[in-house]
Short mmCIF file of C-alpha atoms in Angstrom, two decimals:
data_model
loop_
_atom_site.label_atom_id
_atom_site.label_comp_id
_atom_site.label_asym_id
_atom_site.label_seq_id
_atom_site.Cartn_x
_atom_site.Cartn_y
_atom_site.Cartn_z
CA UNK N 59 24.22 -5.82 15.30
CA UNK N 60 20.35 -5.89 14.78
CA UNK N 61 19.66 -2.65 15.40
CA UNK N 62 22.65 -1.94 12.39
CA UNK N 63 20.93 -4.32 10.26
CA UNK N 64 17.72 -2.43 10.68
CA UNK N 65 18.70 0.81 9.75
CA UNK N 66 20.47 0.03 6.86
CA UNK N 67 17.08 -0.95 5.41
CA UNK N 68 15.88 2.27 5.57
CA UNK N 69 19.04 3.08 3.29
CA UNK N 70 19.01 0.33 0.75
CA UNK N 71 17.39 1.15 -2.22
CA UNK N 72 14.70 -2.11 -1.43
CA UNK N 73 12.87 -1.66 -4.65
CA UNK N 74 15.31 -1.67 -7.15
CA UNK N 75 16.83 -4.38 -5.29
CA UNK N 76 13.70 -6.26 -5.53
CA UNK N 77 13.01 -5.55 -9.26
CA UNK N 78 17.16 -6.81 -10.02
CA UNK N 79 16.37 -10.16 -8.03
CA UNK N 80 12.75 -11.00 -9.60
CA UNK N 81 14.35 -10.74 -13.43
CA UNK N 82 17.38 -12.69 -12.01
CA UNK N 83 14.75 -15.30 -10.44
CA UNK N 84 12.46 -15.12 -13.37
CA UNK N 85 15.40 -15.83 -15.90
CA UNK N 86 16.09 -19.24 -17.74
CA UNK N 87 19.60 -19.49 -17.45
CA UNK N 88 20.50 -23.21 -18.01
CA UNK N 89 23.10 -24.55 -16.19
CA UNK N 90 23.72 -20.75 -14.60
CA UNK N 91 20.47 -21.68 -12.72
CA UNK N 92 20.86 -24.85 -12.03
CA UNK N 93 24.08 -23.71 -10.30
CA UNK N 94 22.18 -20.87 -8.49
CA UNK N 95 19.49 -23.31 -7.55
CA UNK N 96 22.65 -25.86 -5.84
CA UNK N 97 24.24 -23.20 -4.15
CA UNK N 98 20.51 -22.07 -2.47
CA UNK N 99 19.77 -25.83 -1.59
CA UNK N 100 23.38 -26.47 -0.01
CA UNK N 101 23.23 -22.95 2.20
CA UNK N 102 19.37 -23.30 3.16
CA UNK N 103 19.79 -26.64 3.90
CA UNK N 104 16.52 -27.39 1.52
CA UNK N 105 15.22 -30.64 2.02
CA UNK N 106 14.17 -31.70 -2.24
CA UNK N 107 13.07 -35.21 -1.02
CA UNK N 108 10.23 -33.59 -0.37
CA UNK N 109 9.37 -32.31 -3.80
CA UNK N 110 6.83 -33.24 -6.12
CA UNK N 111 10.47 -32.89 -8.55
CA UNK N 112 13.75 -33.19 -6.67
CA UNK N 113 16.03 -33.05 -9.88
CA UNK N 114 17.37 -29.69 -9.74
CA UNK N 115 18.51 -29.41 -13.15
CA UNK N 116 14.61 -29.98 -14.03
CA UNK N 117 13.85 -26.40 -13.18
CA UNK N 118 13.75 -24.07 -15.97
CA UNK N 119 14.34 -20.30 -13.24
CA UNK N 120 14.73 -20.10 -9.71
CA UNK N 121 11.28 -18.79 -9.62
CA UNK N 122 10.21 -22.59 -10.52
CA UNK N 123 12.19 -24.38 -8.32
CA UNK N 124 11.06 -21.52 -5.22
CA UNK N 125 7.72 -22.36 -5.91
CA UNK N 126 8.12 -25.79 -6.10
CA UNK N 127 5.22 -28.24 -5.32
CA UNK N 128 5.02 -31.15 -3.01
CA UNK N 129 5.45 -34.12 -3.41
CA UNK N 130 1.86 -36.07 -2.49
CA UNK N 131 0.95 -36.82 0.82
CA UNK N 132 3.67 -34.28 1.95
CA UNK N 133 1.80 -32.78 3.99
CA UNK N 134 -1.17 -34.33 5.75
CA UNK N 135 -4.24 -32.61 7.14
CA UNK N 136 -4.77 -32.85 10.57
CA UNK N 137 -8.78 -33.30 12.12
CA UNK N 138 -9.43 -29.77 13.11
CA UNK N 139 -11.33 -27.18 12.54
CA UNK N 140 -8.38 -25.03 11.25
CA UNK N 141 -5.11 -26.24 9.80
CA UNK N 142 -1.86 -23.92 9.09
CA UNK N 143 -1.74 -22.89 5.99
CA UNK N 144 1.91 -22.63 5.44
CA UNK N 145 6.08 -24.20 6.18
CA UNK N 146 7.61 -21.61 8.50
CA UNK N 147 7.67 -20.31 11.99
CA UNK N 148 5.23 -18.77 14.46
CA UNK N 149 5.81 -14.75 14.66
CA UNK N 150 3.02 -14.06 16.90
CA UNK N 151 -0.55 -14.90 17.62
CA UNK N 152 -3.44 -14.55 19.96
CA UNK N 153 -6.22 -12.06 20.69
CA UNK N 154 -7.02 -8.86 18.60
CA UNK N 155 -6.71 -6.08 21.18
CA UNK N 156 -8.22 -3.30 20.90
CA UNK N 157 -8.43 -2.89 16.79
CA UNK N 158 -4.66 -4.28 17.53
CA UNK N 159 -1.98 -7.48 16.54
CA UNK N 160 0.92 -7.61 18.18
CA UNK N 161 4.20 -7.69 15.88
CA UNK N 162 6.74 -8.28 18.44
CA UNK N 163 7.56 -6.92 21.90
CA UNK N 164 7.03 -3.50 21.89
CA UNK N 165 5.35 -2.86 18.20
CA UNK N 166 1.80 -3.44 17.69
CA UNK N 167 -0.73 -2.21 14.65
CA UNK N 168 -4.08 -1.84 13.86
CA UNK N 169 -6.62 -4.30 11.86
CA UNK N 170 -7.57 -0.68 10.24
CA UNK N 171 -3.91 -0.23 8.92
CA UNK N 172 -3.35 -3.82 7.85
CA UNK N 173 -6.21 -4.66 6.00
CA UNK N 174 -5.59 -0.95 3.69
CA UNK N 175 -7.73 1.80 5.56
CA UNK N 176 -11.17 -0.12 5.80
CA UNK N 177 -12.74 0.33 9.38
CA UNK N 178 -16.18 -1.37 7.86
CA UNK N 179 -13.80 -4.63 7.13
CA UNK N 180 -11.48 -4.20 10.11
CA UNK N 181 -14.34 -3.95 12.51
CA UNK N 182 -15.52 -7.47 11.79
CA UNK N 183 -12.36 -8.54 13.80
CA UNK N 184 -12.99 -6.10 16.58
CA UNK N 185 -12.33 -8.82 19.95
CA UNK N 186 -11.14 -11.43 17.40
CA UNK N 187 -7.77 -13.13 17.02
CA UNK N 188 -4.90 -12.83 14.71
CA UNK N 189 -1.82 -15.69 13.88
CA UNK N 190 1.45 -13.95 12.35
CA UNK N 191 3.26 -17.07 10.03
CA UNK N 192 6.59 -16.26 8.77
CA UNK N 193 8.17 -17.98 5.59
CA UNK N 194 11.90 -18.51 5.92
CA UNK N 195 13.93 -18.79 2.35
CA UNK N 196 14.03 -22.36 3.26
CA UNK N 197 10.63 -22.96 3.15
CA UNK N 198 7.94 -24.26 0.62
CA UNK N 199 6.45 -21.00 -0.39
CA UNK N 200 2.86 -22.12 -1.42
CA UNK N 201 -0.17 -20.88 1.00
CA UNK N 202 -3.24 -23.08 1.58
CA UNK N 203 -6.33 -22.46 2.87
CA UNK N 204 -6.92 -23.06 6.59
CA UNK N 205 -10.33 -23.71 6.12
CA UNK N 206 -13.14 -23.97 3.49
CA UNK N 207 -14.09 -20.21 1.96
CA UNK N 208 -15.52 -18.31 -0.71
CA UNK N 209 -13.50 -15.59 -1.73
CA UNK N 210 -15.24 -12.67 -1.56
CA UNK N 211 -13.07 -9.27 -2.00
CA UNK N 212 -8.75 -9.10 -2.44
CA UNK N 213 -7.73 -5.69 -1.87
CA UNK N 214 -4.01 -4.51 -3.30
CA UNK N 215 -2.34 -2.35 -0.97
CA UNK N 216 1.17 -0.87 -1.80
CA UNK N 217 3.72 0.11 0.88
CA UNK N 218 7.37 -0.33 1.75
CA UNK N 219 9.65 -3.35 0.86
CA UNK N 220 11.51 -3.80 4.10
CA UNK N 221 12.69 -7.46 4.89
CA UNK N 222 9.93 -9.19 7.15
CA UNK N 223 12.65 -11.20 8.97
CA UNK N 224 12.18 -11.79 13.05
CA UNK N 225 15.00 -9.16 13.53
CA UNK N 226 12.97 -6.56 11.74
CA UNK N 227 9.96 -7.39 13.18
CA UNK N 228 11.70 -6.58 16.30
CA UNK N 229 12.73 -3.04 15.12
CA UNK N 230 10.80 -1.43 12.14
CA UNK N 231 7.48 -0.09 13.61
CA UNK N 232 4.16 -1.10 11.67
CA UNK N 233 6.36 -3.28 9.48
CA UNK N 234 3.31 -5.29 8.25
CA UNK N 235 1.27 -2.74 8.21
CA UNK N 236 3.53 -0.23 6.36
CA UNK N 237 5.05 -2.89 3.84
CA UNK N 238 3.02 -4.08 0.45
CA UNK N 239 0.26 -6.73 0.72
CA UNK N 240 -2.89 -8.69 -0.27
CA UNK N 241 -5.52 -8.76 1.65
CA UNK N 242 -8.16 -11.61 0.83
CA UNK N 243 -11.15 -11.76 2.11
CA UNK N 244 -13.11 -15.19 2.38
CA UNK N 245 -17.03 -16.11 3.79
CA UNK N 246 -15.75 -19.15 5.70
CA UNK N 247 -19.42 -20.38 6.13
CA UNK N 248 -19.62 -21.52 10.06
CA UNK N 249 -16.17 -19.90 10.96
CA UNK N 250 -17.84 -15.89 9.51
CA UNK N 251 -15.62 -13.89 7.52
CA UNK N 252 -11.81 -15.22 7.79
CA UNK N 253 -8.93 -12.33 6.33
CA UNK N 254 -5.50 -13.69 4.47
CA UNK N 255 -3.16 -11.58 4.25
CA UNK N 256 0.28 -11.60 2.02
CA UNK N 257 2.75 -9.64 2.89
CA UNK N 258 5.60 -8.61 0.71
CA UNK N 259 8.97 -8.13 1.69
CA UNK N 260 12.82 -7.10 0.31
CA UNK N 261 12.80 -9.01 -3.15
CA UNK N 262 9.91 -10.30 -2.99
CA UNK N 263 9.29 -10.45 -7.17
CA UNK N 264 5.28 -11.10 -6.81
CA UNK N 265 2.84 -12.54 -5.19
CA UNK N 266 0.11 -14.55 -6.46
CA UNK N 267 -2.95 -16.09 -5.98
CA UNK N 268 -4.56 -19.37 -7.88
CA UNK N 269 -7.71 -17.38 -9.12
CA UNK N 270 -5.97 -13.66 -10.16
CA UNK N 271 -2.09 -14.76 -11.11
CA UNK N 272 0.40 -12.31 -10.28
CA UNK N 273 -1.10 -9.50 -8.39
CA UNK N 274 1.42 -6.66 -8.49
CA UNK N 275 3.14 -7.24 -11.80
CA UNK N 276 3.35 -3.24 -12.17
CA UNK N 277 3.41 -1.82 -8.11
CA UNK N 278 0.62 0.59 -8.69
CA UNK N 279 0.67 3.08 -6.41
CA UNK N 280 -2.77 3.37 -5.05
CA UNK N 281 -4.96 0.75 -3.55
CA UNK N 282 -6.68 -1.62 -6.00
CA UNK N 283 -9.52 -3.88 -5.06
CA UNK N 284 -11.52 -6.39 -7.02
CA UNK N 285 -14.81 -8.21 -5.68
CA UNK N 286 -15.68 -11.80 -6.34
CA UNK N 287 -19.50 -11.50 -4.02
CA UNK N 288 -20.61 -12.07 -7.81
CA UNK N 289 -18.84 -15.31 -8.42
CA UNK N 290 -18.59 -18.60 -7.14
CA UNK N 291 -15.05 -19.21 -6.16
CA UNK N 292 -14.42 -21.56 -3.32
CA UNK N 293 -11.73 -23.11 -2.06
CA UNK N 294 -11.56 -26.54 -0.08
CA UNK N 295 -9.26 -26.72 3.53
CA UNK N 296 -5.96 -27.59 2.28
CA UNK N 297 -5.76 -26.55 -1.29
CA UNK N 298 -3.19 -23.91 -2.67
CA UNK N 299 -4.85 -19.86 -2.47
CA UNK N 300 -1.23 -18.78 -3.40
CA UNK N 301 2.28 -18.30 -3.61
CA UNK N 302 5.26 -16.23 -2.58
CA UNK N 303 7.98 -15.62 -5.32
CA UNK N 304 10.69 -15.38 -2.08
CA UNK N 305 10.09 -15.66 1.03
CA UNK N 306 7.35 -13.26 3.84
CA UNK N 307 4.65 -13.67 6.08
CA UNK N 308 0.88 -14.65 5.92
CA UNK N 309 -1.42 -12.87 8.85
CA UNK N 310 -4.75 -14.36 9.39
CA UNK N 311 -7.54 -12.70 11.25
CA UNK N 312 -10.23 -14.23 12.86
CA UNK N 313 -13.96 -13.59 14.19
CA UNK N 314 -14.27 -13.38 17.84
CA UNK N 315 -14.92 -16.82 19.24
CA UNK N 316 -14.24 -18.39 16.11
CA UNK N 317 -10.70 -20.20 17.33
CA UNK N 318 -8.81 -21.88 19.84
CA UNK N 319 -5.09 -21.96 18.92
CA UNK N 320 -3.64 -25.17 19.28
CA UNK N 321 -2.54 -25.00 22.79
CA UNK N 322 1.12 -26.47 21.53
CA UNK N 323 2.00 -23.20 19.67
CA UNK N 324 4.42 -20.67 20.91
CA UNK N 325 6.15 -17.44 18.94
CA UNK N 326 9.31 -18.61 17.26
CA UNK N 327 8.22 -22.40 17.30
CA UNK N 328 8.51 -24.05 13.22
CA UNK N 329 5.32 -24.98 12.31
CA UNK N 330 4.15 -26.98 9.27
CA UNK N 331 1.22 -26.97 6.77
CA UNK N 332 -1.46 -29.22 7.74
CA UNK N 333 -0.79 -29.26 11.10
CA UNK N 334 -3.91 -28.23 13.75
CA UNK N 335 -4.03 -24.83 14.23
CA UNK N 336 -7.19 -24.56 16.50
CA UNK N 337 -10.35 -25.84 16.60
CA UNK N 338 -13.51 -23.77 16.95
CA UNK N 339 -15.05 -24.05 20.71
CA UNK N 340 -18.46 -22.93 19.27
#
């Protein structure tokens, strides 16, 4: 049954599926949303009590209520060097091998394909480690910072739009490295140079960050890249760097003998933001 529901991804036509579902989540529909919204809520099992807003008739599209923010104190920050930036579940993590992440058993990919072609930018993770975060449809889809950084370069890198699901992971080859993403890169100050990386997914309308907006409103075809090295645009541990519009996966990449993962953390295991992610034994 997997392996069907991978290769029918190869035959579903995943960007015009994508484009239908963003207008139909971007729309303000009235009391067509809010009914949309209910019927998400009831078969995700969404848990609004933790909303900033829990009334779902409040939201204007779905967009607003998937992007929801938290209520506060939601989410605490744990005392550690590095906190997870995100709701959702462990895909993989550990140690950059060889210019390599591991995706699941059996796939693995290179720093040089992720972060868009760059071997001067991959090679600062050469030895380094990598944590694979996967947002369910269930989740709260707003990404935080894992630690303090000044954003220094976000690189636009188009691709495929293949769901980033576990069961995909499992069997579409280079799936994070083949599908669309951001890739932002941050001076983390003690911690070197820390990557982010959005990936996109099967309607996945946009993604965003809190200093650019939407960052593939058009799907351009070639690689785009702005620099910030100019600018003075830091962001505390904890606060919002961005947002899915549906659900997909965050990769971080780390210097070499930057972190420790918290030794708690397994694939597969749900995982909250602010929780300790590692600490840096340094």
């Amino acid at each position: 049954m997997d392996r069907l529901k991978v290769l029918l991804q190869y035959a579903l036509p995943k960007r015009l599926l994508t484009t239908f579902a963003g207008r139909i989540a971007s729309a303000k529909s009235g009391a067509a949303t809010t009914r949309l919204i209910r019927w998400f809520v009831g078969k995700y099992n969404v848990d609004m009590k933790e909303a900033a807003d829990p009334q779902l008739s409040s939201y204007k599209s779905f967009n607003e209520f998937f992007t929801r923010p938290l209520r506060a104190g939601a989410r605490p920050l744990a005392d550690a060097s590095f906190i997870c930036p995100v709701d959702g579940a462990i895909s993989q993590f550990g140690a950059i091998d060889d210019g390599h992440i591991v995706q699941a058993k059996g796939h693995r990919f290179t720093t040089v394909e992720l972060v868009g072609g760059d071997p001067a930018l991959a090679s600062q993770f050469r030895g380094g480690s990598f944590a694979n975060l996967y947002l369910s449809p269930k989740d709260y889809h707003r990404i935080h910072m894992p630690c303090a950084g000044r954003l220094m370069r976000m690189i636009y890198v188009p691709g495929e739009l293949f769901s980033v699901s576990p069961t995909t992971a499992r069997g579409v080859p280079n799936l994070f490295a083949r599908n669309e993403r951001v890739v932002c890169v941050f001076d983390a100050g003690e911690f070197g140079e820390l990557v982010m990386v959005l990936v996109g997914a099967t309607i996945v309308g946009s993604m965003e960050t809190v200093w650019h907006g939407v960052v593939n409103p058009t799907r351009p075809k070639q690689v785009v890249e702005w620099t910030y090295d100019d600018q003075n645009i830091v962001l505390e541990k904890g606060t919002e760097m961005g947002r899915f519009l549906l659900g997909s996966t965050v990769i971080m990449l780390f210097q070499h003998g930057i972190v420790e993962f918290n030794g708690d953390w397994a694939p597969e295991q749900s995982v909250r933001l602010g929780e300790r992610m590692g600490d840096c034994p340094i």
